[in-house]
Amino acid sequence: MGLLGAIEAGGTKFVLAVADHDYNIIARTEFSTLDGAKTLDQVIAFFDQFDEIDAMGVASFGPIDINENSNTYGHVLDTPKPGWAGYDFLGRLQAWRDIPYYWTTDVNGAGWAEFMTGAAKDVDNMVYLTVGTGIGAGIVSNGRLLAGDGHPEAGHIIIKKHPQDTYQGRCPFHHDNCLEGLAAGPAIEERWSTSAKELPDEHIAWEIEADYLAQAAVNYTLILRPEKIVFGGGVPHREIIFPLIRAKFAELLNGYLPVPELAEYIVPVENGDNAGVLGCFYLAKGLL
């Protein structure tokens, strides 16, 4: 039996790996993201070492076109990342080697790993929300990644500002009432002139952050009715955030719907930094 390939394509760095069909990693590398052509040159050079790759999972920063009926399927869409807007990422891989590829977003890759072997492995419906440089969601509904005409952009939902928050937000599209624009890591740092890591647990920053993430969790609960909401990314590394989110969630939902015990419903990731690569392997094997 051959091998599985994984490409975790981040806006800052790429992580590449090869594993056997039992997900034992044979080789792994990472490097800084350059423009599309130069980055894919390095990707192909790495995978050229392996002749027996049966399938590959590709989880890319976005926005990307995942609609197989679209003329730009497999392309990176309108991104400010230099050398990537309109780049035919998937097409370059297909021209290199004719194998099955699972083409999806970076957050879907990590979310699928949490669904398969992480915090949501015991459910069929979940939302995985990453809160870091940006905010994105991987949504699994009835055991399948959710997608419509494109992939969800659940980080850009409209939320209500906290009464003590005077920050104007970073999102150039939705200004001061966008989840990502108010609650992603760069927004925290810009608002308080220090990184989230440096803010003490008692700082009001965490009450404000929890309010925004709880609003998101309530919206996802009402629309998607998941069995679990999993938070990943750098910001939720701070443990104080989870009891604050759960308390505010309970206040906002106000008993309207039955949900599981909140300590089991709103939870942190379990796969950590390996989630993206693992998700790629799982998605690749599912093609075979």
Coordinates of C-alpha atoms in Angstrom, one line a residue:
M1 CA 0.0 0.0 0.0
G2 CA 1.2 3.5 -0.8
L3 CA 1.3 6.8 1.0
L4 CA -0.9 9.8 1.8
G5 CA 0.1 13.4 1.3
A6 CA -0.8 16.5 3.3
I7 CA -0.5 20.2 2.5
E8 CA -1.5 22.6 5.3
A9 CA -1.2 25.8 3.3
G10 CA -1.1 28.8 5.7
G11 CA -0.7 32.4 4.7
T12 CA 2.4 32.5 6.9
K13 CA 3.8 29.0 6.4
F14 CA 3.3 25.8 4.6
V15 CA 3.4 22.4 6.4
L16 CA 3.9 19.3 4.2
A17 CA 3.8 15.7 5.3
V18 CA 3.7 12.2 4.1
A19 CA 2.2 9.3 6.0
D20 CA 1.3 5.6 5.6
H21 CA -2.3 4.5 5.6
D22 CA -2.2 4.1 9.4
Y23 CA -1.3 7.9 9.6
N24 CA 2.3 7.2 10.8
I25 CA 4.2 10.2 9.5
I26 CA 7.2 9.3 7.3
A27 CA 8.4 12.8 6.5
R28 CA 7.5 16.3 7.3
T29 CA 8.7 19.8 6.5
E30 CA 7.6 23.4 6.8
F31 CA 8.7 26.7 5.2
S32 CA 7.6 30.3 4.9
T33 CA 4.9 31.1 2.4
L34 CA 6.2 32.9 -0.7
D35 CA 4.2 33.8 -3.8
G36 CA 2.1 31.0 -5.4
A37 CA 4.6 29.8 -8.0
K38 CA 7.7 29.8 -5.8
T39 CA 5.8 28.1 -2.9
L40 CA 4.4 25.4 -5.2
D41 CA 7.9 24.8 -6.6
Q42 CA 9.0 23.9 -3.0
V43 CA 5.9 21.8 -2.5
I44 CA 6.5 19.8 -5.6
A45 CA 10.2 19.4 -4.8
F46 CA 9.3 17.8 -1.4
F47 CA 6.7 15.4 -2.8
D48 CA 8.9 14.4 -5.7
Q49 CA 10.8 12.3 -3.2
F50 CA 7.9 10.0 -2.9
D51 CA 6.6 7.9 -5.9
E52 CA 3.8 6.1 -4.2
I53 CA 1.4 8.8 -3.0
D54 CA -2.1 7.5 -3.5
A55 CA -4.0 10.7 -2.5
M56 CA -3.4 14.1 -1.0
G57 CA -5.4 16.4 1.2
V58 CA -4.9 20.1 0.6
A59 CA -6.1 22.6 3.3
S60 CA -5.5 26.1 2.1
F61 CA -5.8 29.6 3.5
G62 CA -8.6 31.5 1.7
P63 CA -10.7 32.5 0.3
I64 CA -10.6 29.6 -2.2
D65 CA -13.0 28.3 -4.8
I66 CA -14.3 24.9 -3.8
N67 CA -17.2 24.7 -6.3
E68 CA -16.3 22.0 -8.8
N69 CA -18.6 23.5 -11.4
S70 CA -16.9 26.9 -11.3
N71 CA -14.4 28.1 -13.9
T72 CA -12.0 29.0 -11.1
Y73 CA -12.3 25.8 -9.0
G74 CA -9.1 25.1 -7.3
H75 CA -7.9 28.7 -7.4
V76 CA -7.1 31.0 -4.5
L77 CA -9.5 34.0 -4.8
D78 CA -9.2 37.6 -3.9
T79 CA -6.5 37.6 -1.2
P80 CA -4.1 40.4 -0.3
K81 CA -1.3 37.8 0.0
P82 CA 1.2 38.8 -2.7
G83 CA 1.3 36.5 -5.7
W84 CA -1.7 34.4 -4.7
A85 CA -4.9 36.2 -5.9
G86 CA -6.2 34.1 -8.7
Y87 CA -3.5 31.5 -8.5
D88 CA -4.5 28.0 -9.7
F89 CA -3.2 26.1 -6.7
L90 CA -5.0 22.8 -7.4
G91 CA -4.4 23.0 -11.1
R92 CA -0.6 23.2 -10.5
L93 CA -0.8 20.0 -8.4
Q94 CA -2.9 18.2 -10.8
A95 CA -0.5 19.0 -13.7
W96 CA 2.3 17.7 -11.5
R97 CA 0.7 14.3 -10.6
D98 CA -2.6 12.8 -11.5
I99 CA -3.9 11.5 -8.2
P100 CA -7.0 12.3 -6.1
Y101 CA -6.9 15.6 -4.2
Y102 CA -9.2 16.7 -1.4
W103 CA -9.3 20.5 -1.8
T104 CA -10.6 22.5 1.1
T105 CA -9.9 25.3 3.6
D106 CA -7.3 25.3 6.3
V107 CA -10.0 25.5 9.0
N108 CA -11.9 22.7 7.4
G109 CA -8.8 20.5 7.6
A110 CA -8.2 21.2 11.2
G111 CA -11.9 20.9 12.0
W112 CA -12.1 17.5 10.3
A113 CA -9.3 16.2 12.5
E114 CA -11.2 17.3 15.6
F115 CA -14.3 15.6 14.2
M116 CA -12.4 12.4 13.5
T117 CA -10.1 11.9 16.4
G118 CA -10.3 15.1 18.6
A119 CA -12.8 16.9 20.8
A120 CA -15.8 16.1 18.5
K121 CA -15.0 12.5 17.7
D122 CA -18.2 11.3 19.5
V123 CA -20.7 13.4 17.6
D124 CA -22.1 13.8 14.0
N125 CA -22.6 17.6 14.1
M126 CA -20.0 20.1 15.2
V127 CA -18.6 23.6 14.7
Y128 CA -14.8 24.1 14.9
L129 CA -13.9 27.8 15.3
T130 CA -10.3 28.9 15.1
V131 CA -9.5 32.2 16.8
G132 CA -6.1 33.5 15.9
T133 CA -4.8 35.8 13.2
G134 CA -8.2 35.6 11.8
I135 CA -11.4 33.7 12.7
G136 CA -12.8 30.9 10.6
A137 CA -15.1 27.9 11.1
G138 CA -15.1 24.3 9.9
I139 CA -18.6 23.0 10.2
V140 CA -19.6 19.3 10.1
S141 CA -23.3 18.5 9.6
N142 CA -24.5 14.9 9.7
G143 CA -20.9 13.7 9.3
R144 CA -20.1 15.8 6.3
L145 CA -18.2 19.1 5.9
L146 CA -20.7 21.8 5.2
A147 CA -20.4 23.8 2.0
G148 CA -22.8 25.6 -0.4
D149 CA -21.8 27.6 -3.4
G150 CA -18.6 28.1 -1.5
H151 CA -17.1 27.4 1.9
P152 CA -18.5 29.1 5.0
E153 CA -17.1 32.4 6.2
A154 CA -18.4 32.1 9.7
G155 CA -15.8 34.4 11.1
H156 CA -17.5 37.4 9.5
I157 CA -20.8 37.2 11.2
I158 CA -22.3 40.4 12.5
I159 CA -22.3 40.7 16.3
K160 CA -23.3 43.3 18.8
K161 CA -20.6 45.4 20.4
H162 CA -19.8 45.1 24.1
P163 CA -21.0 48.3 25.9
Q164 CA -17.5 48.8 27.3
D165 CA -15.7 48.3 24.0
T166 CA -14.7 51.5 22.1
Y167 CA -12.5 49.8 19.6
Q168 CA -13.6 50.4 16.0
G169 CA -12.7 46.9 14.6
R170 CA -10.2 45.8 12.0
C171 CA -12.5 44.4 9.3
P172 CA -12.5 46.7 6.2
F173 CA -15.8 45.2 5.0
H174 CA -17.9 45.1 8.2
H175 CA -16.2 47.7 10.3
D176 CA -17.1 47.7 14.0
N177 CA -19.6 44.8 14.3
C178 CA -17.7 41.9 12.7
L179 CA -16.7 38.9 14.8
E180 CA -13.2 38.6 13.2
G181 CA -12.7 42.4 13.2
L182 CA -13.4 42.6 16.9
A183 CA -12.2 39.3 18.3
A184 CA -9.3 38.0 16.3
G185 CA -5.8 38.1 17.8
P186 CA -4.7 41.3 15.9
A187 CA -7.8 43.1 17.1
I188 CA -7.0 42.2 20.7
E189 CA -3.5 43.5 20.3
E190 CA -4.4 46.7 18.6
R191 CA -7.2 47.4 21.1
W192 CA -5.0 47.0 24.2
S193 CA -1.6 47.8 22.7
T194 CA -0.3 44.4 23.8
S195 CA -0.6 40.8 22.8
A196 CA -3.2 38.5 24.2
K197 CA -0.5 36.5 25.9
E198 CA 0.5 39.5 28.0
L199 CA -2.9 40.4 29.3
P200 CA -3.6 39.2 32.8
D201 CA -6.6 36.9 33.5
E202 CA -8.5 39.7 35.4
H203 CA -8.2 42.2 32.5
I204 CA -11.6 43.3 31.0
A205 CA -10.2 42.2 27.6
W206 CA -11.2 38.6 28.4
E207 CA -14.8 39.6 29.4
I208 CA -15.1 41.4 26.1
E209 CA -13.6 38.6 24.1
A210 CA -15.8 36.0 25.8
D211 CA -18.9 38.1 25.0
Y212 CA -18.1 38.1 21.3
L213 CA -17.2 34.4 21.2
A214 CA -20.4 33.5 23.1
Q215 CA -22.5 35.6 20.7
A216 CA -20.9 33.5 17.9
A217 CA -21.6 30.3 19.7
V218 CA -25.2 31.2 20.3
N219 CA -25.7 32.1 16.6
Y220 CA -24.1 28.8 15.5
T221 CA -26.2 26.9 18.0
L222 CA -29.5 28.5 16.7
I223 CA -28.7 28.0 13.0
L224 CA -26.8 24.7 12.9
R225 CA -27.8 22.9 16.1
P226 CA -24.4 21.3 16.6
E227 CA -23.7 18.7 19.3
K228 CA -20.4 20.4 20.1
I229 CA -18.6 23.7 19.5
V230 CA -14.8 23.4 19.5
F231 CA -12.5 26.4 19.9
G232 CA -9.0 26.3 18.5
G233 CA -6.3 28.9 17.6
G234 CA -4.0 31.0 19.7
V235 CA -6.5 33.0 21.6
P236 CA -8.4 30.1 23.2
H237 CA -5.0 28.8 24.6
R238 CA -5.9 31.1 27.6
E239 CA -7.9 28.8 29.9
I240 CA -9.8 31.6 31.6
I241 CA -11.7 32.2 28.4
F242 CA -13.8 29.0 28.5
P243 CA -15.7 29.5 31.7
L244 CA -16.3 33.1 30.6
I245 CA -17.7 32.0 27.2
R246 CA -19.9 29.4 28.8
A247 CA -21.3 31.8 31.3
K248 CA -22.1 34.4 28.7
F249 CA -23.5 31.8 26.4
A250 CA -25.9 30.6 29.0
E251 CA -27.0 34.2 29.7
L252 CA -27.6 35.0 26.0
L253 CA -29.4 31.7 25.1
N254 CA -31.5 32.1 28.3
G255 CA -32.8 28.6 28.2
Y256 CA -34.4 28.9 24.8
L257 CA -33.0 25.6 23.5
P258 CA -31.8 22.4 25.2
V259 CA -28.0 22.1 24.9
P260 CA -25.6 19.6 26.4
E261 CA -23.8 20.4 29.6
L262 CA -21.8 23.5 28.7
A263 CA -18.4 22.0 29.9
E264 CA -19.0 19.3 27.3
Y265 CA -20.6 21.5 24.6
I266 CA -18.1 24.4 24.4
V267 CA -14.7 22.8 24.5
P268 CA -11.0 23.3 23.5
V269 CA -9.3 21.3 20.7
E270 CA -7.6 18.0 21.4
N271 CA -5.3 17.6 18.4
G272 CA -3.4 20.8 19.0
D273 CA -0.9 21.9 16.3
N274 CA -1.2 18.6 14.5
A275 CA -4.8 19.1 13.6
G276 CA -4.3 20.6 10.1
V277 CA -2.0 17.8 8.9
L278 CA -4.0 15.1 10.4
G279 CA -7.2 16.4 8.8
C280 CA -5.5 16.4 5.4
F281 CA -4.5 12.7 5.8
Y282 CA -8.0 11.7 6.9
L283 CA -9.6 13.6 4.0
A284 CA -7.1 12.1 1.5
K285 CA -7.7 8.6 2.7
G286 CA -11.5 9.2 2.4
L287 CA -11.0 9.6 -1.4
L288 CA -9.7 6.0 -1.8

